[in-house]
Short mmCIF file of the C-alpha atoms (twelve columns), coordinates in Angstrom:
data_MODEL
# 
_entry.id   MODEL 
# 
loop_
_atom_site.group_PDB 
_atom_site.id 
_atom_site.type_symbol 
_atom_site.label_atom_id 
_atom_site.label_alt_id 
_atom_site.label_comp_id 
_atom_site.label_asym_id 
_atom_site.label_seq_id 
_atom_site.Cartn_x 
_atom_site.Cartn_y 
_atom_site.Cartn_z 
_atom_site.pdbx_PDB_model_num 
ATOM 1   C CA . MET A 1   -14.913 28.386 44.396 1 
ATOM 2   C CA . SER A 2   -13.716 30.241 41.512 1 
ATOM 3   C CA . PRO A 3   -15.753 28.627 38.010 1 
ATOM 4   C CA . SER A 4   -12.991 29.481 36.705 1 
ATOM 5   C CA . ALA A 5   -9.717  27.541 38.343 1 
ATOM 6   C CA . HIS A 6   -8.903  24.861 36.037 1 
ATOM 7   C CA . VAL A 7   -6.699  21.475 37.209 1 
ATOM 8   C CA . THR A 8   -5.322  19.692 34.432 1 
ATOM 9   C CA . GLN A 9   -2.534  16.638 36.206 1 
ATOM 10  C CA . LEU A 10  0.645   16.854 33.782 1 
ATOM 11  C CA . GLN A 11  1.623   13.583 32.296 1 
ATOM 12  C CA . ARG A 12  5.554   14.767 31.695 1 
ATOM 13  C CA . ALA A 13  6.548   18.525 32.538 1 
ATOM 14  C CA . SER A 14  7.353   20.413 30.341 1 
ATOM 15  C CA . ASP A 15  9.737   23.435 29.921 1 
ATOM 16  C CA . THR A 16  6.632   25.850 30.222 1 
ATOM 17  C CA . GLU A 17  4.871   23.593 32.289 1 
ATOM 18  C CA . ALA A 18  7.763   23.884 34.756 1 
ATOM 19  C CA . ALA A 19  8.019   27.829 34.809 1 
ATOM 20  C CA . ALA A 20  4.921   28.338 35.217 1 
ATOM 21  C CA . TRP A 21  5.257   25.843 38.203 1 
ATOM 22  C CA . HIS A 22  8.609   28.184 39.711 1 
ATOM 23  C CA . GLN A 23  5.929   31.425 39.111 1 
ATOM 24  C CA . VAL A 24  2.908   30.143 41.538 1 
ATOM 25  C CA . VAL A 25  5.667   28.882 44.328 1 
ATOM 26  C CA . ALA A 26  7.449   31.858 43.825 1 
ATOM 27  C CA . ALA A 27  5.007   34.330 44.643 1 
ATOM 28  C CA . SER A 28  3.610   31.499 47.440 1 
ATOM 29  C CA . THR A 29  7.484   32.138 49.094 1 
ATOM 30  C CA . ALA A 30  8.082   35.353 48.913 1 
ATOM 31  C CA . HIS A 31  4.027   36.363 50.432 1 
ATOM 32  C CA . ASP A 32  3.983   33.711 53.545 1 
ATOM 33  C CA . LEU A 33  8.052   33.144 53.477 1 
ATOM 34  C CA . PRO A 34  9.417   36.493 53.112 1 
ATOM 35  C CA . GLY A 35  13.203  35.860 53.195 1 
ATOM 36  C CA . VAL A 36  13.343  32.300 52.163 1 
ATOM 37  C CA . PRO A 37  14.847  31.925 49.530 1 
ATOM 38  C CA . THR A 38  12.681  31.163 46.326 1 
ATOM 39  C CA . PRO A 39  13.628  27.340 45.232 1 
ATOM 40  C CA . ASP A 40  16.138  28.101 41.719 1 
ATOM 41  C CA . PRO A 41  13.416  27.649 38.247 1 
ATOM 42  C CA . GLY A 42  16.497  24.641 37.473 1 
ATOM 43  C CA . HIS A 43  15.781  22.746 40.794 1 
ATOM 44  C CA . ILE A 44  11.543  22.881 40.026 1 
ATOM 45  C CA . HIS A 45  12.359  21.630 37.006 1 
ATOM 46  C CA . ALA A 46  14.339  18.430 37.771 1 
ATOM 47  C CA . GLN A 47  11.851  17.968 41.502 1 
ATOM 48  C CA . LEU A 48  9.053   17.582 38.309 1 
ATOM 49  C CA . THR A 49  10.816  15.446 36.401 1 
ATOM 50  C CA . GLN A 50  13.923  13.390 38.592 1 
ATOM 51  C CA . PRO A 51  11.742  11.895 40.844 1 
ATOM 52  C CA . ALA A 52  13.164  11.162 44.374 1 
ATOM 53  C CA . LEU A 53  14.315  8.368  45.179 1 
ATOM 54  C CA . GLY A 54  11.348  5.515  46.535 1 
ATOM 55  C CA . SER A 55  9.117   7.311  45.049 1 
ATOM 56  C CA . ARG A 56  6.646   8.324  42.258 1 
ATOM 57  C CA . ARG A 57  5.118   11.545 41.713 1 
ATOM 58  C CA . LEU A 58  2.321   13.285 40.903 1 
ATOM 59  C CA . ALA A 59  1.864   17.284 39.531 1 
ATOM 60  C CA . TRP A 60  -1.592  19.164 39.044 1 
ATOM 61  C CA . LEU A 61  -1.335  22.849 38.031 1 
ATOM 62  C CA . ALA A 62  -4.514  25.728 38.032 1 
ATOM 63  C CA . THR A 63  -5.460  27.422 35.497 1 
ATOM 64  C CA . ALA A 64  -7.026  30.727 35.355 1 
ATOM 65  C CA . ALA A 65  -9.286  31.286 32.566 1 
ATOM 66  C CA . ASP A 66  -7.125  33.326 30.657 1 
ATOM 67  C CA . GLY A 67  -4.252  30.257 31.392 1 
ATOM 68  C CA . ALA A 68  -2.378  32.656 33.477 1 
ATOM 69  C CA . PRO A 69  -0.937  29.176 36.269 1 
ATOM 70  C CA . VAL A 70  -2.817  29.923 40.020 1 
ATOM 71  C CA . GLY A 71  -2.366  27.263 41.945 1 
ATOM 72  C CA . VAL A 72  -0.334  23.876 41.759 1 
ATOM 73  C CA . ALA A 73  -0.067  20.373 43.717 1 
ATOM 74  C CA . GLY A 74  2.877   17.510 44.129 1 
ATOM 75  C CA . LEU A 75  2.176   14.210 45.250 1 
ATOM 76  C CA . ARG A 76  5.154   12.176 45.803 1 
ATOM 77  C CA . LEU A 77  3.867   8.244  45.931 1 
ATOM 78  C CA . PHE A 78  6.086   6.428  48.461 1 
ATOM 79  C CA . THR A 79  7.542   2.906  46.757 1 
ATOM 80  C CA . SER A 80  9.997   0.932  49.272 1 
ATOM 81  C CA . THR A 81  8.671   -1.304 51.396 1 
ATOM 82  C CA . GLY A 82  7.402   0.220  54.605 1 
ATOM 83  C CA . GLN A 83  6.590   3.035  53.487 1 
ATOM 84  C CA . GLN A 84  4.075   2.063  50.983 1 
ATOM 85  C CA . HIS A 85  1.396   3.469  52.513 1 
ATOM 86  C CA . LEU A 86  2.600   7.074  52.507 1 
ATOM 87  C CA . ALA A 87  2.016   10.241 50.556 1 
ATOM 88  C CA . GLU A 88  3.360   13.452 50.795 1 
ATOM 89  C CA . LEU A 89  1.378   16.658 49.359 1 
ATOM 90  C CA . GLU A 90  2.975   20.766 48.155 1 
ATOM 91  C CA . LEU A 91  0.789   22.703 48.041 1 
ATOM 92  C CA . HIS A 92  0.267   26.443 46.955 1 
ATOM 93  C CA . VAL A 93  -1.859  29.200 45.114 1 
ATOM 94  C CA . ASP A 94  -0.937  32.813 44.296 1 
ATOM 95  C CA . PRO A 95  -2.022  34.530 46.683 1 
ATOM 96  C CA . ALA A 96  -3.165  37.462 44.526 1 
ATOM 97  C CA . HIS A 97  -5.841  34.269 43.294 1 
ATOM 98  C CA . ARG A 98  -6.657  32.107 46.885 1 
ATOM 99  C CA . ARG A 99  -9.917  32.303 48.562 1 
ATOM 100 C CA . LEU A 100 -11.750 31.871 45.283 1 
ATOM 101 C CA . GLY A 101 -11.155 27.693 45.822 1 
ATOM 102 C CA . THR A 102 -7.816  26.436 43.736 1 
ATOM 103 C CA . GLY A 103 -6.316  24.687 46.576 1 
ATOM 104 C CA . THR A 104 -9.819  22.897 47.730 1 
ATOM 105 C CA . LEU A 105 -10.290 22.206 44.421 1 
ATOM 106 C CA . LEU A 106 -6.795  20.735 43.846 1 
ATOM 107 C CA . LEU A 107 -6.428  19.158 47.586 1 
ATOM 108 C CA . SER A 108 -9.528  16.943 46.232 1 
ATOM 109 C CA . ALA A 109 -7.430  15.597 42.693 1 
ATOM 110 C CA . VAL A 110 -4.829  15.242 45.092 1 
ATOM 111 C CA . VAL A 111 -7.206  12.856 47.610 1 
ATOM 112 C CA . ALA A 112 -8.281  11.244 44.787 1 
ATOM 113 C CA . ALA A 113 -5.243  10.085 43.959 1 
ATOM 114 C CA . CYS A 114 -4.124  8.636  47.292 1 
ATOM 115 C CA . ARG A 115 -7.474  6.735  47.779 1 
ATOM 116 C CA . ALA A 116 -6.786  5.410  43.842 1 
ATOM 117 C CA . GLU A 117 -3.028  4.718  45.231 1 
ATOM 118 C CA . GLY A 118 -4.748  2.602  47.547 1 
ATOM 119 C CA . ARG A 119 -2.331  4.955  50.532 1 
ATOM 120 C CA . ARG A 120 -3.492  5.979  54.411 1 
ATOM 121 C CA . SER A 121 -1.747  9.404  55.276 1 
ATOM 122 C CA . LEU A 122 -1.015  12.293 53.491 1 
ATOM 123 C CA . VAL A 123 1.579   14.529 54.731 1 
ATOM 124 C CA . ALA A 124 1.961   17.993 54.421 1 
ATOM 125 C CA . THR A 125 4.615   20.926 55.519 1 
ATOM 126 C CA . ALA A 126 3.528   24.027 55.767 1 
ATOM 127 C CA . ALA A 127 4.579   27.532 58.136 1 
ATOM 128 C CA . ALA A 128 3.501   27.499 61.584 1 
ATOM 129 C CA . ASP A 129 1.160   30.077 61.803 1 
ATOM 130 C CA . SER A 130 1.474   30.396 58.042 1 
ATOM 131 C CA . PRO A 131 -2.148  30.262 55.834 1 
ATOM 132 C CA . GLY A 132 -0.850  26.990 54.525 1 
ATOM 133 C CA . GLU A 133 -1.258  25.867 58.621 1 
ATOM 134 C CA . ALA A 134 -4.735  27.251 58.174 1 
ATOM 135 C CA . PHE A 135 -5.862  25.879 55.307 1 
ATOM 136 C CA . SER A 136 -4.273  22.185 56.027 1 
ATOM 137 C CA . GLU A 137 -6.547  22.253 59.056 1 
ATOM 138 C CA . ARG A 138 -9.969  23.510 57.551 1 
ATOM 139 C CA . HIS A 139 -9.511  20.413 55.647 1 
ATOM 140 C CA . GLY A 140 -8.950  17.895 58.389 1 
ATOM 141 C CA . PHE A 141 -4.992  17.738 58.682 1 
ATOM 142 C CA . ARG A 142 -3.982  16.421 62.091 1 
ATOM 143 C CA . ARG A 143 -1.138  17.910 64.213 1 
ATOM 144 C CA . VAL A 144 1.525   15.607 63.876 1 
ATOM 145 C CA . LEU A 145 4.584   16.854 64.546 1 
ATOM 146 C CA . ALA A 146 7.301   20.832 65.816 1 
ATOM 147 C CA . LEU A 147 10.287  21.355 64.514 1 
ATOM 148 C CA . ASP A 148 12.427  23.852 64.764 1 
ATOM 149 C CA . HIS A 149 14.595  25.155 61.216 1 
ATOM 150 C CA . LEU A 150 17.713  26.224 62.639 1 
ATOM 151 C CA . LEU A 151 20.702  29.144 60.354 1 
ATOM 152 C CA . LEU A 152 24.265  28.560 60.624 1 
ATOM 153 C CA . ASP A 153 26.972  31.931 59.775 1 
ATOM 154 C CA . VAL A 154 29.249  29.524 58.275 1 
ATOM 155 C CA . ALA A 155 31.731  31.762 59.211 1 
ATOM 156 C CA . ARG A 156 31.243  32.243 62.567 1 
ATOM 157 C CA . ALA A 157 30.677  28.636 63.506 1 
ATOM 158 C CA . ASP A 158 32.393  27.391 66.501 1 
ATOM 159 C CA . ASP A 159 33.834  24.911 64.100 1 
ATOM 160 C CA . ALA A 160 37.086  24.269 67.647 1 
ATOM 161 C CA . ALA A 161 35.087  20.516 68.179 1 
ATOM 162 C CA . ALA A 162 36.425  19.367 65.059 1 
ATOM 163 C CA . ASP A 163 40.553  19.106 67.109 1 
ATOM 164 C CA . ALA A 164 38.975  17.516 69.406 1 
ATOM 165 C CA . GLU A 165 39.878  13.638 70.367 1 
ATOM 166 C CA . HIS A 166 38.277  10.732 70.430 1 
ATOM 167 C CA . PRO A 167 41.061  7.276  70.737 1 
ATOM 168 C CA . GLY A 168 39.709  4.808  68.111 1 
ATOM 169 C CA . TYR A 169 38.033  6.822  65.542 1 
ATOM 170 C CA . GLU A 170 38.288  8.469  62.428 1 
ATOM 171 C CA . LEU A 171 37.263  10.426 60.018 1 
ATOM 172 C CA . ALA A 172 36.724  9.797  56.368 1 
ATOM 173 C CA . CYS A 173 35.493  12.203 53.956 1 
ATOM 174 C CA . TRP A 174 33.439  12.111 50.869 1 
ATOM 175 C CA . THR A 175 31.834  13.962 47.913 1 
ATOM 176 C CA . GLY A 176 28.871  12.338 45.960 1 
ATOM 177 C CA . THR A 177 28.529  9.094  45.876 1 
ATOM 178 C CA . VAL A 178 29.545  7.227  48.611 1 
ATOM 179 C CA . PRO A 179 32.922  5.011  47.560 1 
ATOM 180 C CA . ASP A 180 32.530  1.605  47.301 1 
ATOM 181 C CA . ASP A 181 34.737  -0.194 50.400 1 
ATOM 182 C CA . LEU A 182 32.117  2.246  52.397 1 
ATOM 183 C CA . ALA A 183 29.502  2.082  51.254 1 
ATOM 184 C CA . GLU A 184 27.952  -1.259 53.056 1 
ATOM 185 C CA . ALA A 185 28.872  0.177  56.008 1 
ATOM 186 C CA . PHE A 186 26.891  4.000  55.337 1 
ATOM 187 C CA . ALA A 187 23.972  1.889  54.928 1 
ATOM 188 C CA . ALA A 188 23.892  -0.057 58.127 1 
ATOM 189 C CA . ALA A 189 23.870  3.991  59.532 1 
ATOM 190 C CA . LYS A 190 21.392  4.897  57.510 1 
ATOM 191 C CA . ASN A 191 18.936  2.018  58.967 1 
ATOM 192 C CA . ALA A 192 20.163  3.812  62.117 1 
ATOM 193 C CA . MET A 193 17.813  7.410  60.942 1 
ATOM 194 C CA . ASN A 194 14.845  4.824  62.192 1 
ATOM 195 C CA . ASP A 195 14.289  5.483  65.632 1 
ATOM 196 C CA . MET A 196 14.543  9.394  64.893 1 
ATOM 197 C CA . PRO A 197 12.348  11.136 66.553 1 
ATOM 198 C CA . MET A 198 8.725   11.702 64.203 1 
ATOM 199 C CA . GLY A 199 6.110   12.820 66.408 1 
ATOM 200 C CA . ASP A 200 2.739   10.649 66.310 1 
ATOM 201 C CA . MET A 201 2.917   11.146 61.593 1 
ATOM 202 C CA . ASP A 202 2.696   8.020  59.907 1 
ATOM 203 C CA . TYR A 203 6.219   7.700  58.617 1 
ATOM 204 C CA . GLY A 204 6.630   4.371  58.462 1 
ATOM 205 C CA . SER A 205 9.817   2.617  58.044 1 
ATOM 206 C CA . GLN A 206 12.765  3.049  55.799 1 
ATOM 207 C CA . THR A 207 15.701  0.090  54.735 1 
ATOM 208 C CA . TRP A 208 19.327  0.965  53.259 1 
ATOM 209 C CA . THR A 209 21.444  -0.449 51.949 1 
ATOM 210 C CA . ALA A 210 24.550  -0.670 49.752 1 
ATOM 211 C CA . ASP A 211 22.642  -0.207 46.320 1 
ATOM 212 C CA . ARG A 212 20.501  1.861  47.182 1 
ATOM 213 C CA . VAL A 213 23.119  4.142  49.232 1 
ATOM 214 C CA . ARG A 214 24.762  5.476  45.999 1 
ATOM 215 C CA . ALA A 215 20.871  5.296  43.850 1 
ATOM 216 C CA . MET A 216 20.290  8.526  46.577 1 
ATOM 217 C CA . ALA A 217 23.693  10.342 45.524 1 
ATOM 218 C CA . GLU A 218 22.735  9.640  42.117 1 
ATOM 219 C CA . VAL A 219 19.161  11.147 41.684 1 
ATOM 220 C CA . LEU A 220 21.077  14.468 43.602 1 
ATOM 221 C CA . ALA A 221 23.781  14.640 40.531 1 
ATOM 222 C CA . ASP A 222 21.874  14.649 38.645 1 
ATOM 223 C CA . ARG A 223 19.679  17.526 39.306 1 
ATOM 224 C CA . GLY A 224 22.930  18.564 39.914 1 
ATOM 225 C CA . ASP A 225 23.021  19.154 42.884 1 
ATOM 226 C CA . VAL A 226 26.408  18.772 44.623 1 
ATOM 227 C CA . LEU A 227 26.123  16.298 48.629 1 
ATOM 228 C CA . LEU A 228 29.220  16.514 51.106 1 
ATOM 229 C CA . THR A 229 29.288  13.775 53.348 1 
ATOM 230 C CA . THR A 230 31.772  13.453 57.146 1 
ATOM 231 C CA . ALA A 231 32.017  10.257 59.222 1 
ATOM 232 C CA . ALA A 232 33.215  8.980  62.099 1 
ATOM 233 C CA . LEU A 233 34.644  5.156  61.443 1 
ATOM 234 C CA . CYS A 234 35.631  2.218  64.148 1 
ATOM 235 C CA . LYS A 235 37.290  -1.079 64.020 1 
ATOM 236 C CA . GLY A 236 35.306  -0.718 60.163 1 
ATOM 237 C CA . GLU A 237 31.756  0.110  61.618 1 
ATOM 238 C CA . MET A 238 30.069  3.757  60.429 1 
ATOM 239 C CA . ALA A 239 29.324  4.898  64.242 1 
ATOM 240 C CA . GLY A 240 27.654  7.949  62.827 1 
ATOM 241 C CA . TYR A 241 28.078  10.972 59.768 1 
ATOM 242 C CA . THR A 242 26.484  14.326 58.407 1 
ATOM 243 C CA . GLU A 243 25.105  15.014 55.040 1 
ATOM 244 C CA . ILE A 244 24.839  18.413 53.396 1 
ATOM 245 C CA . VAL A 245 23.703  19.107 50.237 1 
ATOM 246 C CA . ILE A 246 23.957  22.399 47.926 1 
ATOM 247 C CA . ARG A 247 21.678  22.808 45.580 1 
ATOM 248 C CA . ALA A 248 21.677  23.299 41.731 1 
ATOM 249 C CA . GLY A 249 22.178  27.198 41.175 1 
ATOM 250 C CA . GLU A 250 22.077  27.724 45.087 1 
ATOM 251 C CA . THR A 251 24.270  30.396 45.719 1 
ATOM 252 C CA . ARG A 252 24.351  30.901 49.234 1 
ATOM 253 C CA . ARG A 253 22.865  28.962 51.602 1 
ATOM 254 C CA . ALA A 254 23.610  24.736 52.610 1 
ATOM 255 C CA . LEU A 255 20.889  22.148 53.879 1 
ATOM 256 C CA . GLN A 256 21.904  20.219 56.310 1 
ATOM 257 C CA . TYR A 257 20.338  16.629 55.431 1 
ATOM 258 C CA . ASP A 258 21.185  13.778 57.939 1 
ATOM 259 C CA . THR A 259 22.410  13.957 60.568 1 
ATOM 260 C CA . VAL A 260 23.515  10.284 62.592 1 
ATOM 261 C CA . VAL A 261 25.144  8.639  64.986 1 
ATOM 262 C CA . VAL A 262 24.568  4.681  65.418 1 
ATOM 263 C CA . PRO A 263 23.178  3.645  68.973 1 
ATOM 264 C CA . ALA A 264 26.845  1.935  69.798 1 
ATOM 265 C CA . HIS A 265 28.679  5.388  69.147 1 
ATOM 266 C CA . ARG A 266 26.042  7.536  71.286 1 
ATOM 267 C CA . GLY A 267 27.298  9.628  73.361 1 
ATOM 268 C CA . ASN A 268 30.745  10.128 72.809 1 
ATOM 269 C CA . GLY A 269 29.985  13.176 70.983 1 
ATOM 270 C CA . LEU A 270 30.171  12.199 67.594 1 
ATOM 271 C CA . GLY A 271 27.520  14.301 65.930 1 
ATOM 272 C CA . LEU A 272 29.527  17.570 67.405 1 
ATOM 273 C CA . TRP A 273 32.320  16.188 65.730 1 
ATOM 274 C CA . VAL A 274 31.511  15.680 62.377 1 
ATOM 275 C CA . LYS A 275 29.523  18.425 61.709 1 
ATOM 276 C CA . ALA A 276 32.136  21.328 62.954 1 
ATOM 277 C CA . GLU A 277 34.760  19.772 60.085 1 
ATOM 278 C CA . MET A 278 31.732  19.832 57.665 1 
ATOM 279 C CA . VAL A 279 31.998  23.813 58.520 1 
ATOM 280 C CA . ARG A 280 35.829  23.434 58.433 1 
ATOM 281 C CA . ARG A 281 35.255  21.621 54.567 1 
ATOM 282 C CA . LEU A 282 32.358  24.126 53.728 1 
ATOM 283 C CA . ARG A 283 34.363  26.741 54.087 1 
ATOM 284 C CA . ALA A 284 37.461  24.739 52.100 1 
ATOM 285 C CA . GLU A 285 35.792  23.741 49.425 1 
ATOM 286 C CA . GLN A 286 32.482  25.658 49.171 1 
ATOM 287 C CA . PRO A 287 33.101  29.417 50.454 1 
ATOM 288 C CA . GLY A 288 29.789  30.957 48.722 1 
ATOM 289 C CA . ILE A 289 28.364  28.347 50.728 1 
ATOM 290 C CA . VAL A 290 27.358  31.999 53.780 1 
ATOM 291 C CA . GLU A 291 24.662  29.689 55.578 1 
ATOM 292 C CA . ILE A 292 23.321  26.755 56.929 1 
ATOM 293 C CA . GLU A 293 20.034  25.340 56.795 1 
ATOM 294 C CA . THR A 294 18.679  22.238 59.183 1 
ATOM 295 C CA . ASP A 295 15.637  21.742 60.805 1 
ATOM 296 C CA . ASN A 296 14.299  19.188 63.531 1 
ATOM 297 C CA . ALA A 297 11.925  18.378 65.659 1 
ATOM 298 C CA . GLN A 298 11.771  20.259 68.841 1 
ATOM 299 C CA . ASP A 299 11.647  16.861 70.460 1 
ATOM 300 C CA . ASN A 300 15.044  15.476 69.517 1 
ATOM 301 C CA . THR A 301 16.669  18.392 72.429 1 
ATOM 302 C CA . HIS A 302 20.490  16.268 71.680 1 
ATOM 303 C CA . MET A 303 20.637  17.214 68.565 1 
ATOM 304 C CA . LEU A 304 18.989  21.397 69.198 1 
ATOM 305 C CA . ALA A 305 21.343  21.020 71.930 1 
ATOM 306 C CA . VAL A 306 24.996  19.991 69.477 1 
ATOM 307 C CA . ASN A 307 23.118  22.295 66.561 1 
ATOM 308 C CA . ARG A 308 23.466  25.371 69.807 1 
ATOM 309 C CA . GLN A 309 27.856  24.252 71.066 1 
ATOM 310 C CA . LEU A 310 27.628  24.956 66.673 1 
ATOM 311 C CA . GLY A 311 26.447  28.354 66.682 1 
ATOM 312 C CA . PHE A 312 23.743  27.376 64.835 1 
ATOM 313 C CA . ARG A 313 20.212  30.314 65.802 1 
ATOM 314 C CA . PHE A 314 17.090  29.885 65.391 1 
ATOM 315 C CA . HIS A 315 15.155  31.373 61.441 1 
ATOM 316 C CA . ARG A 316 11.226  29.773 61.755 1 
ATOM 317 C CA . SER A 317 9.405   26.697 62.637 1 
ATOM 318 C CA . THR A 318 7.193   24.398 60.462 1 
ATOM 319 C CA . HIS A 319 4.452   22.263 61.159 1 
ATOM 320 C CA . GLU A 320 3.979   18.921 59.818 1 
ATOM 321 C CA . HIS A 321 0.581   18.245 59.373 1 
ATOM 322 C CA . GLN A 322 -1.178  14.475 58.197 1 
ATOM 323 C CA . LEU A 323 -4.872  13.144 57.013 1 
ATOM 324 C CA . ASP A 324 -5.833  10.323 57.447 1 
ATOM 325 C CA . LEU A 325 -7.570  8.872  54.744 1 
ATOM 326 C CA . PRO A 326 -9.712  5.775  55.413 1 
ATOM 327 C CA . THR A 327 -8.683  2.410  53.362 1 
ATOM 328 C CA . THR A 328 -10.750 -0.660 51.794 1 
# 
C-alpha cells in the first residue's frame, strides 16, 4: 500500500474538491472506457452537492503526498422504505496511481461507513473484464447482474411504430415535472418497475407517490438536466411510459431512464410505441442529440427485442457486483 496516499472524507464538496474529483474520474474513464463521454464538470459538482432522490451521499478524496488527487469514492445511502439496507459505491483511481493500495484504502473507508449505517448490501457497477471488475472480485464482491449497454443513432432509428394504431390508448408528452392531472397515474405506473429483472441483487423495492415523482423531477431540474417523458394513457390510467434525460452540459448523448408498461397492458406493443414517439420528440425538440444510451439486464429479453427493433446496437457490457456485509 502506498504510504503517501491520504484519504479525506468530504463534508460538503467545494469547487476545488469537485474539480479534483472530476480530474480523477476523467482520467479513469478515458483509460478504462475509451469512447465513453466523460461527465461534465458541472454534472460532477451537482452529483456531489445534490443527492439523488431518496438517498444521502458520502464522499472521500484520496491525495498523494504532494496534494494531487489520485482517487475518489462516493457512497449513496438509500433512505426510502424498502431500500434502507442498501448502499451504492462509485470508486475511481487515477491509472497512474493504481496498484499502490489507494483503492483498497478508499474501499475500507466506505465499508466502515456502511457498517456504521447498518447497511447489509453494497453494490457497485464495473465494465465487464475491466480493472474495476477485477478489483471488486478481489475484495469479495460477487457478480449479481449482467447488463448490456446499447446505443441508438437517432437519425437512423426506425420510428415507424409511432404511427401504429392502438385503439383505446392515447399519447401524452411533457418536459420536466409531470402535469398535476397525471401525477397519481404516473406514480402508479412507476410502481410497476418493481418487477424488473434485477438478477441476484438485494435491491429491495421502491414506493412511488405523486409527491415523490415531482421530487424526482425537481432533483434533475436542480442539476440542470432535461427530463422528457412520453406516456400511453387508457381510460384515466397510465398504461406505460418512457423517460429520457439529457444531462447538464451534454451536447450529443441522451440517457434512457425508465421504460415501463404496466402488467395489465403488456402485450399490446406499448413499449415500442412510446419509445418510437420519443425518438420523434428528440429529433424535433433536441436536434443536437445524436444518440441515446440505454442499458438492459441481459435476461430482459422483451425490452432488448424492443430496443433492437428501434435500431439500438450493442455498445458494451457492465456487471453489477454486491458485497454482503454482516449486520448485528
